[in-house]
């Protein structure tokens, strides 16, 4: 089976990073990020228990011998990319970046911060505005950023100046205007400084994933965010601007739907959400406090507290149906056992379940929940994590 796709079945933060990491340790040759950008925060604990969080980079950079690839469906902030490359000591033999990936410009960061962060609770990483430019066919692609740097840099500066000159609402708010003027200098320099660091990672081999598949490499597609944040979901506009779905993976990697050999859907045993929008299964403050505390439910990218609620069975059922999920991984089961009263959310209502004392195949309540989830979602197999560390996962 040469390809596996890992996607989130909820609203992001399901623990996809550590599942991808486990598959990197045991299976993958190549790991591909295919959508989103620095809005993601994939947390992984290594063998010594040290915590690592990747944002732009595929989790594959943490494993020796794995090739990481950033595919064209992502949006890339070159300044943050350079910082992460340094942080993880990544060398060009470990990471390839598609030249067709659009870059996030400083002006996209400004727009996100000034216009959308307050409105829909974005991560302010410039994601939505960068995808807007892309679909307007006005992006600077990574290959042009690297190969025609001075021309690209002029366009980046011009876009920032246009923004400062033309955005009336900002001009009238002197505080923000002055802040952006300061930031203008910083961003103009930062983008100049990063070029030499990111340049060696450009690949012009757009056929890499398809040809690796033909050669039989084990290819792991690493989704970010989750199905509930799909730009085409009914929750629009409280969504991200990419497609964390099978469709998104296909468009970005150039693999066909027949070449996605296994779809792994990751879900917490409860649910969390950040940002705006409806959250019907949100639990009462007492339970939320327990989940938040034991689950350390704070955004890996923004540090914002995550709202907590019950596992929404209808939501994951739909996510599995639309993505053809073969296999579910249930995360944070250990956190859930800190609750005395445990519930799920089904058919628009909160329902009690038999208390799970231990996430183990010896606990009849736990087995009955696993069976129920499999049946409802029509999936063949289910795995679960029993703690945050590497190896604390029982594959089904
Ligand atoms: P954006 O992706 O920064 O534009 O944010 C749009 C929405 O998606 C906001 O509600 C964010 O909180 C949410 N979001 C984006 N990335 C993540 C993530 O990795 N985990 C959880 N929520 C996210």
XYZ file of C-alpha atoms and ligand atoms in Angstrom:
419
model
C 0.000 0.000 0.000
C 2.103 2.970 -1.102
C -0.010 5.917 0.073
C -1.793 6.851 3.273
C -3.636 10.076 3.906
C -4.039 11.446 7.433
C -6.834 13.987 7.892
C -8.642 15.544 10.831
C -12.320 14.657 11.215
C -13.124 17.617 13.481
C -12.035 21.266 13.633
C -8.273 20.742 13.757
C -6.124 19.912 16.794
C -7.103 16.236 16.724
C -3.509 15.101 17.216
C -2.689 14.395 13.574
C 0.947 15.397 14.088
C 1.770 12.529 16.444
C -0.037 10.022 14.209
C 1.991 11.228 11.232
C 5.105 10.989 13.420
C 4.296 7.390 14.370
C 3.890 6.496 10.694
C 7.164 8.290 9.894
C 8.933 6.149 12.495
C 7.436 2.919 11.238
C 6.328 3.223 7.652
C 6.788 6.371 5.547
C 9.576 7.201 3.105
C 8.038 10.510 2.007
C 5.774 12.921 3.916
C 3.795 15.583 2.090
C 2.027 18.624 3.536
C -0.688 19.463 1.021
C -2.756 22.378 2.327
C -2.744 25.282 4.743
C 0.382 26.941 6.083
C 1.668 28.309 9.367
C -1.841 28.238 10.853
C -1.179 24.588 11.705
C 0.685 23.476 14.824
C 1.632 19.803 14.807
C 2.888 18.705 18.206
C 5.194 15.711 18.582
C 7.088 14.326 21.600
C 10.350 12.606 20.672
C 11.926 9.508 22.270
C 13.368 11.624 25.095
C 10.003 13.247 25.786
C 11.043 16.581 24.256
C 8.208 18.534 22.668
C 8.455 19.747 19.044
C 5.878 21.831 17.195
C 6.021 22.183 13.417
C 3.907 24.810 11.687
C 4.917 25.022 8.041
C 7.178 21.998 7.829
C 5.912 18.439 7.471
C 6.370 16.371 10.629
C 8.691 14.147 8.557
C 11.583 16.537 9.291
C 11.780 14.977 12.768
C 12.660 11.530 11.436
C 16.012 10.575 9.883
C 15.725 9.043 6.456
C 12.303 10.512 5.633
C 11.975 13.011 2.768
C 9.573 15.866 3.444
C 7.733 17.705 0.693
C 5.653 20.886 0.726
C 3.139 20.627 -2.099
C 1.616 23.374 -4.178
C -1.724 23.452 -2.341
C -0.033 25.012 0.690
C 0.683 28.704 1.225
C 4.152 29.513 2.437
C 5.513 32.364 4.508
C 9.214 32.368 3.503
C 10.293 34.228 6.644
C 8.644 31.718 8.978
C 9.873 28.886 6.779
C 13.469 30.106 7.193
C 13.004 30.252 10.978
C 11.653 26.712 11.111
C 14.376 25.376 8.833
C 16.928 26.791 11.284
C 15.035 25.589 14.360
C 14.882 21.997 13.117
C 18.271 22.109 11.417
C 16.781 20.930 8.119
C 19.118 20.326 5.204
C 18.136 20.313 1.504
C 18.460 16.524 1.287
C 15.526 16.259 3.749
C 13.016 18.775 2.352
C 11.672 19.692 -1.084
C 9.294 22.555 -1.815
C 7.163 22.725 -4.922
C 7.953 25.816 -6.983
C 4.227 26.244 -7.595
C 3.464 26.974 -3.937
C 2.128 30.525 -3.510
C 3.901 32.631 -0.932
C 2.323 34.570 1.917
C 3.357 38.198 1.578
C 3.603 40.716 4.435
C 0.511 42.417 3.077
C -1.435 39.175 3.574
C -0.394 39.142 7.226
C -1.579 42.719 7.639
C -4.901 42.066 5.960
C -5.511 39.000 8.102
C -4.676 40.868 11.280
C -6.620 44.034 10.522
C -9.659 42.545 8.780
C -10.230 38.874 9.591
C -8.691 38.055 12.959
C -11.389 39.973 14.825
C -14.153 38.934 12.453
C -13.747 35.148 12.329
C -10.953 34.466 14.787
C -8.260 33.535 12.278
C -4.733 32.681 13.380
C -3.514 35.912 11.672
C -0.932 33.947 9.674
C -2.115 35.453 6.376
C -3.750 32.256 5.146
C -7.051 33.580 3.760
C -5.584 36.645 2.034
C -2.780 34.541 0.476
C -5.302 32.080 -0.975
C -7.392 35.076 -2.189
C -4.402 36.342 -4.183
C -3.806 32.850 -5.513
C -7.356 32.386 -6.782
C -7.233 35.907 -8.239
C -4.117 34.653 -10.088
C -2.013 37.325 -8.514
C 0.314 35.304 -6.261
C 4.062 35.187 -6.240
C 4.927 31.507 -6.541
C 7.839 30.059 -4.589
C 9.851 29.450 -7.779
C 9.493 33.119 -8.800
C 10.272 34.285 -5.294
C 13.509 32.310 -5.414
C 14.524 32.730 -9.066
C 13.385 36.332 -9.681
C 13.926 37.607 -6.242
C 14.433 41.314 -6.961
C 11.345 41.515 -9.153
C 9.315 39.639 -6.523
C 10.663 41.835 -3.774
C 9.576 44.998 -5.664
C 6.087 43.550 -6.022
C 5.964 42.690 -2.311
C 6.983 46.257 -1.372
C 4.546 47.752 -3.889
C 1.692 45.684 -2.423
C 2.540 46.874 1.085
C 2.670 50.504 -0.051
C -0.639 50.192 -1.872
C -2.160 48.806 1.287
C -0.872 51.685 3.419
C -1.972 54.287 0.882
C -5.367 52.928 -0.005
C -6.929 51.424 3.084
C -9.031 54.260 4.423
C -10.193 52.571 7.608
C -6.585 51.985 8.636
C -5.493 55.528 7.911
C -8.229 56.817 10.170
C -7.044 54.580 12.983
C -3.737 56.252 13.670
C -2.534 53.655 16.175
C -2.825 50.769 13.731
C -1.428 52.885 10.906
C 1.705 53.735 12.883
C 2.110 50.121 13.941
C 2.012 49.012 10.308
C 4.498 51.701 9.279
C 6.942 50.285 11.830
C 6.199 46.762 10.688
C 6.798 47.809 7.061
C 10.496 48.344 7.784
C 10.823 45.059 9.670
C 9.021 43.011 7.041
C 10.924 44.568 4.107
C 14.200 43.495 5.696
C 13.104 40.101 6.976
C 12.056 39.013 3.533
C 15.444 40.017 2.118
C 17.228 38.062 4.827
C 15.394 34.786 4.319
C 16.062 34.221 0.632
C 19.408 32.459 0.909
C 18.075 30.127 3.577
C 14.998 28.975 1.663
C 16.471 28.901 -1.858
C 18.151 25.457 -1.730
C 14.832 23.775 -0.934
C 13.120 24.673 -4.213
C 12.393 21.718 -6.464
C 11.333 21.930 -10.071
C 10.428 18.270 -10.033
C 6.644 18.663 -9.985
C 6.339 14.972 -10.854
C 8.139 13.853 -7.688
C 5.112 12.477 -5.810
C 3.589 10.733 -8.810
C 6.915 9.169 -9.826
C 7.676 8.128 -6.225
C 4.283 6.446 -6.098
C 5.086 4.514 -9.288
C 8.372 3.397 -7.764
C 6.533 2.030 -4.724
C 7.703 4.517 -2.076
C 5.568 4.741 1.046
C 3.959 8.152 0.756
C 2.234 9.778 3.694
C 0.005 12.783 3.068
C -0.176 15.008 6.131
C -3.391 16.979 6.474
C -3.591 20.118 8.574
C -6.682 21.602 10.292
C -9.735 19.331 9.881
C -12.809 18.495 7.856
C -14.996 20.922 9.852
C -12.761 23.811 8.742
C -12.943 22.985 5.033
C -13.481 26.201 3.068
C -16.397 24.499 1.311
C -18.156 23.403 4.486
C -21.586 24.623 5.629
C -19.809 26.509 8.405
C -18.482 29.094 5.939
C -17.209 31.771 6.699
C -16.018 30.291 10.034
C -13.568 28.031 8.244
C -10.014 28.074 6.992
C -9.275 28.860 3.332
C -8.016 25.478 2.152
C -9.378 21.946 1.733
C -8.265 19.547 4.474
C -9.931 16.695 2.618
C -9.248 13.895 0.155
C -10.135 16.396 -2.588
C -7.554 18.844 -1.283
C -4.901 16.131 -1.171
C -5.571 15.046 -4.734
C -5.461 18.557 -6.181
C -2.298 19.476 -4.368
C -0.219 16.329 -4.867
C -1.200 15.264 -8.377
C -2.118 11.769 -7.160
C -5.465 10.506 -8.413
C -8.238 9.365 -6.079
C -7.314 5.783 -7.002
C -3.820 6.409 -5.692
C -5.001 7.369 -2.206
C -4.764 3.860 -0.842
C -5.780 4.363 2.755
C -7.578 7.261 4.406
C -6.911 7.634 8.127
C -9.281 9.966 9.952
C -8.107 11.332 13.297
C -10.524 12.479 15.984
C -10.272 13.258 19.659
C -12.569 11.245 21.919
C -14.071 14.632 22.760
C -14.120 17.790 20.678
C -12.311 21.138 20.758
C -12.645 24.290 18.737
C -10.984 27.688 18.474
C -12.196 30.709 16.554
C -15.761 31.755 15.805
C -18.782 29.718 14.789
C -21.353 27.312 16.105
C -20.350 24.669 18.698
C -23.493 22.673 19.513
C -21.758 19.931 21.477
C -19.869 22.300 23.815
C -19.918 20.904 27.344
C -20.667 22.532 30.698
C -17.863 24.622 32.296
C -17.019 21.952 34.931
C -16.296 19.277 32.300
C -14.653 21.831 30.019
C -12.249 22.780 32.816
C -11.232 19.113 33.295
C -10.684 18.489 29.569
C -8.881 21.794 29.109
C -6.556 21.156 32.065
C -5.656 17.513 31.463
C -5.711 17.860 27.674
C -3.623 21.088 27.752
C -6.162 22.574 25.371
C -4.387 25.705 24.218
C -3.601 26.471 20.561
C -0.148 25.253 19.455
C 0.086 28.231 17.076
C -1.734 31.040 18.854
C -1.852 29.893 22.498
C -5.609 30.622 22.559
C -7.703 28.444 24.904
C -9.732 25.870 23.001
C -13.433 25.453 23.753
C -14.221 21.844 24.700
C -17.248 19.671 24.047
C -18.482 16.131 23.460
C -17.529 13.987 20.491
C -20.025 14.877 17.774
C -20.874 11.531 16.176
C -22.888 13.071 13.330
C -19.957 15.281 12.419
C -17.376 12.494 12.254
C -19.873 10.250 10.473
C -20.264 12.841 7.701
C -16.514 13.461 7.582
C -15.894 9.716 7.140
C -18.561 9.420 4.478
C -17.324 12.344 2.381
C -13.677 11.310 2.611
C -14.035 7.563 2.343
C -12.263 7.057 5.657
C -10.957 3.495 6.090
C -9.488 3.746 9.521
C -10.152 5.969 12.553
C -7.622 6.975 15.183
C -9.115 8.141 18.466
C -6.832 10.459 20.450
C -6.712 11.839 24.004
C -8.573 8.841 25.421
C -6.483 9.103 28.612
C -7.607 12.708 29.096
C -11.269 11.694 28.790
C -11.009 9.223 31.677
C -10.477 12.130 34.098
C -14.189 12.876 33.742
C -16.642 11.198 36.108
C -19.599 11.789 33.818
C -18.893 11.086 30.173
C -21.057 11.931 27.167
C -21.179 11.905 23.388
C -23.269 14.099 21.092
C -25.651 12.297 18.750
C -28.626 13.420 16.644
C -28.419 16.927 18.092
C -28.439 15.795 21.729
C -25.984 15.093 24.533
C -26.119 11.382 25.519
C -24.467 9.682 28.491
C -22.178 6.709 27.918
C -20.994 3.939 30.243
C -18.014 5.287 32.171
C -14.654 4.503 30.641
C -12.055 4.048 33.367
C -9.102 3.092 31.206
C -8.514 3.380 27.454
C -7.764 -0.297 27.095
C -9.105 -3.295 25.237
C -9.783 -4.801 28.675
C -12.357 -2.092 29.502
C -15.831 -3.191 28.270
C -17.162 0.415 28.248
C -14.282 1.501 26.047
C -14.717 -1.445 23.674
C -18.397 -0.688 23.383
C -17.642 2.950 22.444
C -15.086 1.825 19.838
C -17.630 -0.570 18.335
C -20.306 2.110 18.314
C -18.021 4.581 16.499
C -17.009 1.956 13.935
C -20.608 1.054 13.266
C -21.831 4.664 13.019
C -18.993 5.731 10.730
C -18.949 2.534 8.717
C -15.200 2.108 9.178
C -13.367 -1.198 9.352
C -10.716 -0.497 11.936
C -10.064 1.826 14.814
C -6.868 2.679 16.706
C -6.335 4.831 19.771
C -3.653 6.717 21.626
C -3.199 6.122 25.340
C -0.935 9.076 26.177
C 0.939 11.932 24.482
C 4.303 10.196 24.042
C 5.805 8.442 21.063
C 4.690 4.835 20.950
C 1.600 5.380 23.137
C -0.706 4.198 20.422
C -2.569 0.929 19.936
C -3.023 0.248 16.230
C -6.215 -1.657 15.409
P -7.106 30.717 9.418
O -6.861 29.342 8.935
O -5.955 31.303 10.184
O -7.606 31.622 8.334
O -8.306 30.656 10.503
C -9.636 30.317 10.139
C -10.284 29.436 11.204
O -9.618 28.178 11.243
C -10.198 30.008 12.619
O -11.362 29.625 13.333
C -8.992 29.291 13.205
O -9.053 29.200 14.619
C -9.136 27.931 12.566
N -7.861 27.199 12.422
C -6.904 27.376 11.497
N -5.898 26.518 11.665
C -6.228 25.758 12.712
C -5.582 24.654 13.355
O -4.493 24.191 12.970
N -6.242 24.125 14.409
C -7.452 24.595 14.833
N -8.087 25.600 14.254
C -7.485 26.190 13.214
